[in-house]
CSV table of C-alpha atoms in Angstrom, one decimal:
chain,number,residue,atom,x,y,z
A,165,MET,CA,-7.5,-9.4,11.3
A,166,ARG,CA,-10.1,-9.9,8.7
A,167,LEU,CA,-9.9,-8.5,5.0
A,168,GLY,CA,-13.5,-9.0,4.0
A,169,GLN,CA,-14.2,-12.5,3.6
A,170,TYR,CA,-10.0,-13.5,4.7
A,171,GLU,CA,-9.1,-14.4,8.2
A,172,ILE,CA,-5.8,-12.8,8.6
A,173,GLU,CA,-3.4,-14.3,11.4
A,174,HIS,CA,0.3,-14.0,10.4
A,175,PRO,CA,0.9,-10.1,11.1
A,176,LEU,CA,3.5,-9.9,7.7
A,177,ALA,CA,3.2,-7.8,4.7
A,178,LEU,CA,5.5,-7.0,1.9
A,179,GLY,CA,5.5,-4.0,1.0
A,180,PRO,CA,4.7,-2.9,-3.2
A,181,MET,CA,7.8,-1.8,-4.5
A,182,ALA,CA,8.5,-0.7,-8.2
A,183,GLY,CA,11.2,-2.8,-9.6
A,184,VAL,CA,11.6,-4.7,-6.9
A,185,THR,CA,8.2,-6.8,-5.5
A,186,ASP,CA,7.8,-8.9,-9.0
A,187,TRP,CA,6.0,-12.1,-9.2
A,188,ALA,CA,9.2,-14.2,-8.7
A,189,PHE,CA,10.2,-12.0,-5.3
A,190,ARG,CA,6.4,-11.7,-4.5
A,191,THR,CA,6.4,-15.8,-4.2
A,192,ILE,CA,9.7,-15.9,-2.2
A,193,CYS,CA,8.7,-13.9,0.5
A,194,ALA,CA,5.0,-15.7,0.0
A,195,GLU,CA,6.8,-18.7,1.3
A,196,LEU,CA,8.7,-17.7,3.9
A,197,GLY,CA,6.3,-15.9,6.1
A,198,ALA,CA,4.5,-12.7,3.9
A,199,THR,CA,0.7,-13.3,4.4
A,200,ILE,CA,-0.4,-10.5,2.2
A,201,THR,CA,2.3,-9.3,-0.9
A,202,VAL,CA,0.9,-6.7,-3.6
A,203,THR,CA,2.2,-6.0,-6.9
A,204,GLU,CA,4.4,-3.2,-8.1
A,205,MET,CA,2.1,-0.3,-9.0
A,206,VAL,CA,0.6,-0.4,-12.8
A,207,SER,CA,-0.7,3.2,-13.8
A,208,SER,CA,-4.7,2.8,-14.6
A,209,ARG,CA,-4.1,4.8,-17.8
A,210,ALA,CA,-2.1,2.6,-18.8
A,211,LEU,CA,-4.1,-0.2,-18.5
A,212,VAL,CA,-7.5,1.4,-20.0
A,213,TYR,CA,-4.8,1.6,-22.7
A,214,LYS,CA,-4.3,-1.7,-23.2
A,215,ASP,CA,-0.6,-1.5,-22.9
A,216,LYS,CA,0.8,-5.1,-22.4
A,217,LYS,CA,3.5,-4.3,-20.5
A,218,SER,CA,1.8,-3.0,-17.8
A,219,ALA,CA,-0.4,-6.0,-17.8
A,220,ALA,CA,2.0,-8.4,-17.1
A,221,LEU,CA,3.3,-6.7,-14.3
A,222,LEU,CA,0.4,-7.5,-12.4
A,223,ARG,CA,0.6,-11.6,-12.3
A,224,LYS,CA,-0.2,-13.0,-8.7
A,225,ASN,CA,1.6,-15.2,-6.8
A,226,GLU,CA,0.7,-18.1,-4.6
A,227,GLY,CA,1.1,-18.3,-1.0
A,228,SER,CA,-0.5,-15.0,0.0
A,229,LEU,CA,-3.5,-12.8,-0.1
A,230,CYS,CA,-2.0,-10.9,-3.0
A,231,GLY,CA,-3.4,-7.4,-4.3
A,232,ALA,CA,-3.3,-5.5,-7.6
A,233,GLN,CA,-1.8,-2.1,-6.9
A,234,ILE,CA,-2.3,0.8,-9.0
A,235,PHE,CA,-2.1,4.5,-9.2
A,236,GLY,CA,-3.7,7.8,-11.1
A,237,ASN,CA,-5.5,10.6,-10.5
A,238,ASP,CA,-8.7,10.1,-12.5
A,239,PRO,CA,-11.7,8.9,-10.5
A,240,GLN,CA,-13.3,7.2,-13.9
A,241,ILE,CA,-10.3,5.9,-15.1
A,242,MET,CA,-9.0,4.6,-12.1
A,243,ALA,CA,-12.5,2.8,-11.7
A,244,GLU,CA,-11.9,1.2,-15.2
A,245,GLY,CA,-8.3,0.3,-14.5
A,246,ALA,CA,-9.3,-1.5,-11.0
A,247,ARG,CA,-11.5,-3.7,-12.9
A,248,LEU,CA,-9.4,-4.4,-15.9
A,249,ALA,CA,-6.3,-5.2,-12.9
A,250,LEU,CA,-8.3,-7.1,-10.8
A,251,GLU,CA,-9.5,-9.2,-14.5
A,252,ILE,CA,-6.3,-9.9,-15.4
A,253,SER,CA,-4.5,-10.7,-12.2
A,254,GLY,CA,-7.3,-12.2,-10.7
A,255,CYS,CA,-6.0,-10.7,-7.1
A,256,GLU,CA,-7.9,-10.9,-3.5
A,257,PHE,CA,-7.9,-7.0,-3.4
A,258,LEU,CA,-7.2,-3.7,-5.0
A,259,ASP,CA,-4.6,-1.5,-3.3
A,260,ILE,CA,-4.6,2.2,-4.3
A,261,ASN,CA,-1.1,4.0,-4.1
A,262,MET,CA,-1.1,7.4,-2.7
A,263,GLY,CA,2.3,7.1,-1.0
A,264,CYS,CA,4.9,7.1,-3.8
A,265,PRO,CA,6.9,9.6,-3.5
A,266,MET,CA,8.8,9.6,-6.9
A,267,PRO,CA,8.9,13.3,-7.9
A,268,LYS,CA,7.5,12.0,-12.0
A,269,ILE,CA,4.7,10.3,-10.5
A,270,ALA,CA,3.6,12.4,-7.1
A,271,ASN,CA,4.4,15.9,-8.9
A,272,SER,CA,2.0,14.9,-11.5
A,273,GLY,CA,-0.6,14.6,-9.1
A,274,ASP,CA,-0.7,10.8,-8.4
A,275,GLY,CA,1.2,8.8,-6.0
A,276,CYS,CA,1.5,10.7,-2.7
A,277,GLY,CA,0.5,14.1,-4.6
A,278,LEU,CA,-3.1,12.5,-3.9
A,279,MET,CA,-2.1,13.6,-0.3
A,280,ARG,CA,-2.4,17.1,-1.7
A,281,THR,CA,-5.9,17.0,-3.1
A,282,PRO,CA,-7.9,14.7,-0.4
A,283,GLU,CA,-11.5,15.4,-1.5
A,284,LEU,CA,-10.1,13.8,-4.6
A,285,ALA,CA,-8.5,10.8,-3.3
A,286,GLU,CA,-11.7,10.5,-1.4
A,287,LYS,CA,-13.8,10.3,-4.8
A,288,ILE,CA,-11.4,7.7,-6.4
A,289,VAL,CA,-11.8,5.2,-3.4
A,290,SER,CA,-15.4,5.8,-3.8
A,291,ALA,CA,-15.6,5.0,-7.8
A,292,VAL,CA,-13.1,2.5,-7.2
A,293,VAL,CA,-15.4,0.8,-4.2
A,294,LYS,CA,-18.1,1.3,-6.3
A,295,ALA,CA,-16.3,-0.5,-9.5
A,296,VAL,CA,-14.8,-3.6,-7.7
A,297,ASP,CA,-16.5,-6.5,-5.8
A,298,VAL,CA,-13.3,-7.3,-3.9
A,299,PRO,CA,-11.7,-5.0,-0.4
A,300,VAL,CA,-9.7,-1.7,-1.5
A,301,THR,CA,-7.0,-0.8,0.3
A,302,VAL,CA,-5.0,2.4,0.1
A,303,LYS,CA,-1.5,3.3,1.0
A,304,CYS,CA,-0.3,6.2,1.7
A,305,ARG,CA,2.5,9.0,4.1
A,306,LEU,CA,2.0,11.2,6.1
A,307,GLY,CA,1.7,14.1,4.0
A,308,TRP,CA,3.6,15.9,1.4
A,309,ASP,CA,5.8,17.6,3.6
A,310,LYS,CA,6.2,18.2,7.5
A,311,GLY,CA,4.1,21.7,7.2
A,312,SER,CA,1.1,19.4,5.6
A,313,ILE,CA,1.1,16.6,7.5
A,314,ASN,CA,-3.0,15.8,7.2
A,315,VAL,CA,-2.6,12.0,7.6
A,316,LEU,CA,-5.7,11.9,10.2
A,317,ASP,CA,-7.9,13.6,8.2
A,318,PHE,CA,-6.9,11.9,4.9
A,319,THR,CA,-6.9,8.3,6.2
A,320,LYS,CA,-10.4,9.2,7.7
A,321,ARG,CA,-11.6,10.6,4.8
A,322,MET,CA,-10.3,7.5,2.9
A,323,GLU,CA,-12.7,5.2,5.5
A,324,ASP,CA,-15.7,7.1,5.1
A,325,ALA,CA,-14.9,6.5,1.5
A,326,GLY,CA,-15.0,2.5,1.9
A,327,ALA,CA,-11.6,1.9,2.5
A,328,ALA,CA,-11.1,-1.6,4.0
A,329,MET,CA,-7.8,-1.1,5.2
A,330,ILE,CA,-5.5,1.5,5.2
A,331,THR,CA,-1.3,1.1,5.2
A,332,VAL,CA,0.8,4.1,6.7
A,333,HIS,CA,4.3,4.9,5.8
A,334,GLY,CA,5.8,7.1,8.3
A,335,ARG,CA,7.4,9.4,6.5
A,336,THR,CA,6.4,12.9,4.4
A,337,ARG,CA,7.0,13.0,0.9
A,338,SER,CA,10.0,15.4,0.8
A,339,MET,CA,11.8,12.9,3.3
A,340,LEU,CA,11.8,10.1,0.7
A,341,TYR,CA,13.1,7.8,2.5
A,342,SER,CA,15.2,9.9,4.4
A,343,GLY,CA,15.5,10.2,8.5
A,344,VAL,CA,13.4,8.0,10.7
A,345,ALA,CA,9.8,7.0,10.3
A,346,ASP,CA,7.1,8.5,13.1
A,347,TRP,CA,5.5,5.7,14.3
A,348,ASP,CA,3.8,8.0,16.9
A,349,MET,CA,1.5,9.5,13.9
A,350,ILE,CA,0.9,5.7,12.8
A,351,THR,CA,-0.3,5.1,16.5
A,352,LYS,CA,-3.0,8.3,16.3
A,353,VAL,CA,-4.1,6.9,12.9
A,354,LYS,CA,-4.8,3.2,14.2
A,355,SER,CA,-6.7,4.8,17.2
A,356,GLN,CA,-9.4,6.6,15.2
A,357,LEU,CA,-9.8,4.4,12.3
A,358,SER,CA,-12.2,1.1,13.0
A,359,VAL,CA,-10.8,-0.7,9.6
A,360,PRO,CA,-7.3,-2.3,9.6
A,361,VAL,CA,-4.2,-0.5,10.0
A,362,ILE,CA,-0.8,-1.6,8.5
A,363,ALA,CA,2.3,0.0,9.6
A,364,ASN,CA,5.6,0.8,7.3
A,365,GLY,CA,8.7,2.6,7.9
A,366,ASP,CA,12.5,1.1,9.5
A,367,ILE,CA,11.6,-2.7,10.0
A,368,TRP,CA,15.6,-3.9,9.3
A,369,LYS,CA,15.4,-6.8,11.2
A,370,PRO,CA,13.0,-9.1,13.0
A,371,GLU,CA,12.9,-7.2,16.5
A,372,ASP,CA,11.7,-4.2,14.3
A,373,ALA,CA,8.6,-5.5,13.2
A,374,VAL,CA,7.7,-6.5,16.7
A,375,ARG,CA,8.2,-3.3,18.2
A,376,ILE,CA,6.4,-1.6,15.1
A,377,LEU,CA,3.1,-3.3,16.5
A,378,GLN,CA,4.0,-2.7,20.0
A,379,HIS,CA,4.4,0.8,19.7
A,380,THR,CA,2.0,1.5,17.3
A,381,LYS,CA,-1.2,-1.0,17.9
A,382,ALA,CA,-1.2,-1.7,13.9
A,383,ASP,CA,-2.8,-4.8,12.9
A,384,MET,CA,-0.1,-5.4,10.5
A,385,ALA,CA,3.9,-4.4,10.3
A,386,MET,CA,4.6,-4.0,6.6
A,387,ILE,CA,8.3,-4.6,5.0
A,388,GLY,CA,9.9,-3.0,2.2
A,389,ARG,CA,13.6,-1.9,2.0
A,390,GLY,CA,14.7,-4.1,4.5
A,391,CYS,CA,14.0,-7.1,2.7
A,392,PHE,CA,16.1,-5.9,-0.6
A,393,GLY,CA,18.4,-8.8,-1.1
A,394,ASN,CA,16.9,-10.7,2.1
A,395,PRO,CA,13.5,-12.5,2.0
A,396,TRP,CA,14.4,-14.5,4.8
A,397,LEU,CA,13.6,-11.6,7.1
A,398,PHE,CA,10.1,-12.5,7.1
A,399,GLN,CA,10.8,-16.2,8.6
A,400,GLN,CA,13.2,-14.7,11.3
């Protein structure tokens, strides 16, 4: 799989998780086999307003391709935030969070809230792509709830806007982290896109990573909560 100029051979990525994937944890996971890591999400507005605490979250780890992840819902501020995030971190790619289900994020129109406004999400990706010279990637969910699963249209819009890779968590926003991830929908996303797709959701043991790749035909598997306290999962 290729992401921009980078060739990626080992198909395991570490999911970005607020309060978890700090520099130390990402460094350990990279050493144990995560070939892609992503920082904790950082507010684009906080970066533009020069918040030092937010900037500190963007420390790049060694040993993997590392992406800086930002969130927000204003195209111009996201574009400026993306430039600042890369300037601060030196990361190889820029990831846009369109999947966070937490109420204080999603209910403000950020994170997974953007799946309710696909036209705005498209403008954000387009603005960020024009603003930076590294690959821009997107992480999203299946939709807001089971009555509004729009991931197929949404991810096609992201690809058309210039996203170089898309990660899909197989749950809706309303599910948060409950229930079972829908790998079948990730399969449908993969079948319609030409950019690489990363499958995310319910990888708890080594065999799950193999199964999700076989099931979805995705390019990579992203491990999130499954490696809490167990970064050796990547090695296994």
